[in-house]
Coordinates of C-alpha atoms in Angstrom, one line a residue:
S189 CA 79.9 130.8 83.6
I190 CA 80.0 134.0 85.6
K191 CA 79.3 132.2 88.9
M192 CA 82.2 129.7 88.2
D193 CA 84.6 132.5 87.3
L194 CA 83.7 134.3 90.6
L195 CA 84.3 131.1 92.5
H196 CA 87.6 130.6 90.8
S197 CA 88.7 134.3 91.3
N198 CA 87.8 134.0 95.1
G199 CA 89.9 130.8 95.1
V200 CA 92.8 132.6 93.6
L201 CA 92.6 135.2 96.4
I202 CA 92.8 132.3 98.9
I203 CA 95.8 130.8 97.1
Q204 CA 97.6 134.2 97.1
H205 CA 96.9 134.6 100.8
L206 CA 98.3 131.1 101.6
Q207 CA 101.4 131.6 99.4
R208 CA 102.1 135.0 101.0
D209 CA 101.3 134.4 104.7
Y210 CA 102.1 130.7 105.1
R211 CA 105.5 130.7 103.3
A212 CA 107.2 129.5 106.6
Y213 CA 105.1 126.3 106.4
Q214 CA 106.0 125.6 102.8
D215 CA 108.0 122.4 103.6
F216 CA 105.2 121.1 105.8
L217 CA 102.5 121.8 103.2
N218 CA 104.5 120.1 100.5
F219 CA 105.0 117.1 102.8
M220 CA 101.2 117.0 103.4
S221 CA 100.6 117.0 99.7
H222 CA 102.8 113.9 99.5
V223 CA 100.9 112.4 102.4
G224 CA 97.7 112.7 100.4
D225 CA 99.2 111.1 97.3
P226 CA 97.0 108.1 96.4
R227 CA 100.1 106.0 95.6
N228 CA 100.9 105.9 99.3
I229 CA 97.9 103.7 99.8
F230 CA 99.5 100.9 98.0
S231 CA 103.1 101.3 99.3
I232 CA 102.5 102.3 102.9
Y233 CA 99.0 102.0 104.3
F234 CA 98.0 98.7 102.6
P235 CA 101.1 96.7 103.7
L236 CA 100.5 97.8 107.3
W237 CA 96.8 97.1 107.5
F238 CA 96.7 93.9 105.4
Q239 CA 99.0 92.1 107.8
L240 CA 97.2 93.4 110.9
N241 CA 93.7 92.9 109.5
R242 CA 93.2 91.3 106.1
V243 CA 89.5 92.4 105.9
V244 CA 90.6 96.1 106.4
G245 CA 93.5 95.7 104.0
T246 CA 91.3 94.2 101.2
K247 CA 88.7 96.9 101.7
M248 CA 91.4 99.6 101.5
I249 CA 92.5 98.5 98.0
W250 CA 88.9 98.3 96.8
V251 CA 88.0 101.7 98.2
A252 CA 91.2 103.3 96.8
V253 CA 90.7 101.8 93.3
I254 CA 86.9 102.4 93.0
G255 CA 87.3 105.9 94.5
D256 CA 90.0 106.9 92.1
W257 CA 88.0 105.5 89.2
F258 CA 85.0 107.6 90.2
N259 CA 87.4 110.6 90.6
L260 CA 88.5 110.1 87.0
I261 CA 85.0 110.0 85.7
F262 CA 84.0 113.0 87.7
K263 CA 87.0 114.9 86.4
W264 CA 86.0 114.1 82.8
I265 CA 82.4 115.2 83.5
L266 CA 83.1 118.4 85.5
F267 CA 86.0 119.8 83.3
G268 CA 87.5 121.5 86.3
H269 CA 90.3 123.9 85.7
R270 CA 93.4 124.1 87.9
P271 CA 94.5 127.5 89.3
Y272 CA 98.0 127.6 87.8
W273 CA 96.6 127.6 84.2
W274 CA 93.2 129.2 84.8
V275 CA 94.8 132.6 85.9
Q276 CA 96.7 132.6 82.6
E277 CA 93.7 132.2 80.3
T278 CA 90.7 133.8 82.1
M279 CA 89.4 137.1 80.8
I280 CA 87.9 138.4 84.0
Y281 CA 91.0 140.4 85.1
P282 CA 91.2 143.9 83.5
N283 CA 94.1 144.8 81.2
Q284 CA 95.4 141.3 81.2
S285 CA 96.7 141.8 84.8
S286 CA 96.4 138.2 85.9
P287 CA 97.5 137.4 89.4
C288 CA 100.9 135.8 89.9
L289 CA 100.7 132.3 91.4
E290 CA 103.9 130.6 92.4
Q291 CA 104.4 127.0 91.1
F292 CA 106.3 124.1 92.6
P293 CA 107.7 120.8 91.3
I294 CA 104.4 119.1 92.3
T295 CA 102.1 121.8 91.0
C296 CA 101.9 120.7 87.4
E297 CA 99.2 118.0 87.5
T298 CA 98.0 117.2 84.1
G299 CA 94.4 115.9 84.7
P300 CA 91.3 118.1 85.3
G301 CA 91.1 119.6 88.7
S302 CA 87.7 118.7 90.1
P303 CA 87.4 116.9 92.4
S304 CA 90.8 116.7 93.9
G305 CA 92.2 113.1 93.7
H306 CA 94.6 113.7 96.6
A307 CA 91.8 114.9 98.9
M308 CA 89.5 112.1 97.7
G309 CA 92.1 109.4 98.1
S310 CA 93.2 110.6 101.5
S311 CA 89.7 110.9 102.9
C312 CA 88.5 107.5 101.7
V313 CA 91.6 105.6 103.0
W314 CA 91.7 107.4 106.3
Y315 CA 88.0 106.9 106.8
V316 CA 88.6 103.1 106.4
M317 CA 91.4 103.2 108.9
V318 CA 89.5 105.2 111.5
T319 CA 86.4 103.2 111.3
A320 CA 88.4 100.0 111.4
A321 CA 90.2 101.1 114.6
L322 CA 87.0 102.2 116.2
S323 CA 85.4 98.8 115.5
Y324 CA 87.7 97.3 118.1
T325 CA 86.7 99.7 120.8
V326 CA 82.9 99.7 120.1
R327 CA 82.7 96.1 121.5
W328 CA 83.8 97.2 125.0
K329 CA 80.8 96.9 127.4
D330 CA 81.8 98.1 130.9
K331 CA 81.4 101.7 131.9
S332 CA 85.0 102.7 131.9
A333 CA 85.5 101.1 128.5
V334 CA 82.6 103.1 127.1
T335 CA 84.2 106.3 128.2
L336 CA 87.5 105.2 126.7
H337 CA 85.7 104.5 123.4
R338 CA 84.2 107.9 123.4
L339 CA 87.6 109.5 124.0
T340 CA 89.2 107.3 121.3
W341 CA 86.3 108.2 118.9
S342 CA 86.9 112.0 119.5
F343 CA 90.7 111.6 119.2
L344 CA 90.7 109.5 116.0
W345 CA 88.1 111.7 114.2
S346 CA 90.0 114.8 115.2
I347 CA 93.2 113.3 113.7
F348 CA 91.2 112.4 110.6
W349 CA 90.0 116.0 110.0
I350 CA 93.3 117.5 110.9
I351 CA 94.9 115.4 108.2
Q352 CA 92.2 116.1 105.6
I353 CA 92.3 119.9 106.2
S354 CA 96.1 119.8 106.0
V355 CA 96.1 117.9 102.7
C356 CA 93.4 120.3 101.4
I357 CA 95.4 123.4 102.4
S358 CA 98.6 121.9 100.9
R359 CA 96.9 121.3 97.5
V360 CA 95.5 124.8 97.4
F361 CA 98.8 126.3 98.5
I362 CA 100.7 124.8 95.6
A363 CA 98.1 126.2 93.2
T364 CA 97.1 122.8 91.8
H365 CA 93.5 123.0 93.2
F366 CA 90.8 125.6 94.0
P367 CA 89.3 125.3 97.5
H368 CA 85.9 124.0 96.3
Q369 CA 87.7 121.2 94.4
V370 CA 89.4 119.8 97.5
I371 CA 86.3 120.1 99.6
L372 CA 84.3 118.1 97.0
G373 CA 87.1 115.5 96.9
V374 CA 87.0 115.0 100.7
F375 CA 83.3 114.4 100.9
A376 CA 83.3 112.2 97.7
G377 CA 86.0 110.1 99.3
I378 CA 84.0 109.6 102.5
L379 CA 80.9 108.6 100.5
V380 CA 82.9 105.9 98.6
A381 CA 84.4 104.6 101.8
E382 CA 81.1 104.5 103.6
A383 CA 79.5 102.6 100.6
F384 CA 82.2 99.8 101.1
E385 CA 81.3 99.6 104.8
H386 CA 78.2 97.8 103.5
T387 CA 79.8 95.7 100.8
P388 CA 81.0 92.5 102.4
A389 CA 81.1 90.6 99.1
I390 CA 84.6 91.9 98.3
Q391 CA 86.1 89.8 101.0
T392 CA 85.1 86.5 99.2
A393 CA 85.6 87.7 95.6
S394 CA 87.1 85.1 93.3
L395 CA 89.9 85.9 90.8
R396 CA 87.2 85.8 88.1
M397 CA 85.3 88.5 89.9
Y398 CA 88.5 90.6 90.2
I399 CA 89.1 90.2 86.4
K400 CA 85.5 91.1 85.6
T401 CA 85.6 94.2 87.7
N402 CA 88.9 95.2 86.1
L403 CA 87.5 94.8 82.6
F404 CA 84.3 96.7 83.5
L405 CA 86.2 99.6 84.9
F406 CA 88.6 99.8 82.0
I407 CA 86.0 99.3 79.2
F408 CA 83.6 101.8 80.8
A409 CA 86.4 104.5 81.1
L410 CA 87.8 103.8 77.6
G411 CA 84.3 103.7 76.1
F412 CA 83.4 107.0 77.8
Y413 CA 86.5 108.6 76.5
L414 CA 86.0 107.3 72.9
V415 CA 82.3 108.2 72.7
L416 CA 83.1 111.8 73.8
K417 CA 86.0 111.9 71.3
L418 CA 83.6 111.0 68.5
L419 CA 81.5 113.9 69.7
D420 CA 84.6 116.1 69.2
I421 CA 85.1 116.5 73.0
D422 CA 88.7 116.0 73.9
L423 CA 89.0 114.6 77.5
L424 CA 92.7 115.1 77.5
W425 CA 92.4 118.9 77.1
S426 CA 93.9 119.4 80.5
V427 CA 97.2 117.8 79.4
L428 CA 97.7 120.4 76.8
K429 CA 97.0 123.2 79.2
A430 CA 99.4 121.8 81.7
K431 CA 102.2 121.6 79.1
K432 CA 101.5 125.1 78.0
W433 CA 101.4 126.9 81.4
C434 CA 103.7 124.8 83.6
A435 CA 106.6 127.0 84.7
N436 CA 109.1 124.2 84.2
P437 CA 108.6 121.5 81.5
D438 CA 110.6 119.0 83.7
W439 CA 107.7 119.2 86.2
I440 CA 105.3 117.6 83.7
N441 CA 105.0 113.9 84.6
I442 CA 103.2 111.3 82.5
D443 CA 102.4 109.6 85.8
T444 CA 99.8 112.3 86.5
T445 CA 97.8 111.8 83.3
P446 CA 94.3 110.5 83.6
F447 CA 95.0 107.1 82.0
A448 CA 98.2 106.6 84.1
G449 CA 96.1 106.7 87.3
L450 CA 93.5 104.3 85.7
V451 CA 96.1 101.8 84.7
R452 CA 97.9 102.0 88.1
N453 CA 94.7 101.3 90.0
L454 CA 93.6 98.4 87.7
G455 CA 97.0 96.8 88.2
A456 CA 96.7 97.1 92.0
L457 CA 93.3 95.5 92.0
F458 CA 94.4 92.7 89.7
G459 CA 97.4 92.1 91.9
L460 CA 95.3 91.9 95.0
G461 CA 92.9 89.4 93.4
L462 CA 95.8 87.3 92.1
G463 CA 97.5 87.3 95.5
I464 CA 94.4 86.4 97.6
N465 CA 93.4 83.6 95.3
S466 CA 97.0 82.1 95.1
E467 CA 98.3 78.9 96.8
M468 CA 101.0 81.0 98.5
F469 CA 98.4 83.1 100.3
I470 CA 96.4 80.1 101.4
T471 CA 99.6 78.3 102.6
S472 CA 101.1 81.2 104.5
C473 CA 98.3 83.5 105.6
K474 CA 95.8 80.8 106.5
G475 CA 98.3 78.5 108.1
K476 CA 99.2 78.1 111.8
N477 CA 101.8 80.8 111.7
S478 CA 99.4 83.5 110.5
C479 CA 98.1 84.2 114.0
K480 CA 101.5 84.7 115.4
I481 CA 102.5 88.3 116.2
S482 CA 106.1 87.6 115.1
F483 CA 104.8 86.4 111.7
R484 CA 102.8 89.6 111.1
I485 CA 105.6 91.9 112.3
L486 CA 108.1 90.2 110.0
C487 CA 105.6 90.4 107.1
I488 CA 105.0 94.1 107.7
A489 CA 108.7 94.9 107.9
A490 CA 109.6 92.8 104.8
S491 CA 106.7 94.2 102.8
L492 CA 107.5 97.8 103.5
A493 CA 111.2 97.2 102.8
T494 CA 110.5 95.3 99.5
L495 CA 108.0 97.9 98.3
Q496 CA 110.5 100.7 98.8
L497 CA 112.7 98.9 96.3
Y498 CA 110.0 99.3 93.7
N499 CA 110.7 103.0 93.8
F500 CA 114.0 102.4 92.2
V501 CA 112.3 100.7 89.3
K502 CA 112.0 103.5 86.7
I503 CA 109.5 102.9 84.0
P504 CA 110.6 104.3 80.6
T505 CA 108.3 107.2 79.5
H506 CA 109.4 107.6 75.8
T507 CA 106.7 105.3 74.6
E508 CA 103.3 106.0 76.1
Y509 CA 101.7 102.6 75.6
L510 CA 104.8 100.8 76.9
F511 CA 104.6 103.0 80.0
Y512 CA 101.0 102.0 80.6
I513 CA 101.8 98.3 80.2
L514 CA 104.8 98.4 82.5
S515 CA 102.9 100.6 85.0
F516 CA 100.1 98.0 85.2
C517 CA 102.7 95.2 85.8
K518 CA 104.5 97.2 88.5
S519 CA 101.2 98.1 90.2
A520 CA 100.1 94.5 90.1
A521 CA 103.4 93.3 91.6
M522 CA 103.0 95.5 94.7
P523 CA 99.9 93.9 96.3
L524 CA 101.0 90.5 95.0
T525 CA 104.2 91.0 97.0
V526 CA 102.4 92.0 100.2
V527 CA 99.6 89.4 100.0
A528 CA 101.5 86.3 98.7
L529 CA 105.2 86.5 98.1
V530 CA 106.4 88.1 101.3
P531 CA 104.1 86.0 103.7
Y532 CA 105.1 82.8 101.9
C533 CA 108.8 83.6 102.3
V534 CA 108.4 84.5 105.9
H535 CA 106.2 81.4 106.5
S536 CA 108.9 79.1 104.9
L537 CA 111.6 80.8 106.9
M538 CA 109.8 80.3 110.2
R539 CA 109.0 76.7 109.3
T540 CA 112.6 76.0 108.5
T541 CA 113.7 77.6 111.8
E542 CA 111.1 75.5 113.8
K543 CA 112.4 72.3 112.2
K544 CA 116.0 73.1 113.1
L545 CA 115.0 73.8 116.7
N546 CA 113.1 70.5 116.9

């Protein structure tokens, strides 16, 4: 439509302005784009929070998975273009004089652009972290503590918005999103996170509930895709545009395709359910050592170190279906490691040490 073209053209002007006048901040903006990567939720934020507060850690995974699932469905419904390919195909510029937008190694996302998954994932997980931190200070009753709570509230929400704005600017700077797409992503993420503030049932969910949820999310997404395909609507249209207009074919990554994100998230949710309902979790995280600061610190350090090793595990990409299966298994292994394997090993080590001392 004409209105959407005008919105996109104004967005292109903003991108050109950022790429021209904020060149000195390129490294910082690229870093902030990585900060907003939804995959950091599973490898960094979750291991930290789960050992500090299991309620918050569990909520974080649910929010991340459901939020990213909604993001996928919205992307398929909205058919949002990305700037780096839109400027090459639009007819609104006279004499084919389309603006020149610089691309970067992280520009060539292959899914539709609206809403931004990075902005949505970043806002929902940071919303969970900020509200969790403030829940500790809201209980303070004396006058000085109330003042401290207000200062903490202002500080944490300021940090929240600084991070969200930085992530949004970074995604616009690299020409992978229009401004309205990142704004939509931020507020959609907040809505999802707020919805889970009033969903306590996830804390007591059984493994069967996790499996049912996984099946529902997968079947709905796959069914939605197949139904529209029967109507001759190709929901993978954006992958073809990415391959056509990406400046460097090596920057195209199968890990950014719509189904790759879906499989990754379903794997993480399944791994969380498997871990929480395992005997290893009950033995270690609900035993006498679980309340010790030393136990939690060791679990955090060991979890972060172990998860970094997963980065060295490269999944073969030559066969798409094999990639999805192995990606699911790898994603499931990460929360399972944090929830069950690492705490059980730390618990066994501490118990062995206590026996030797006695």
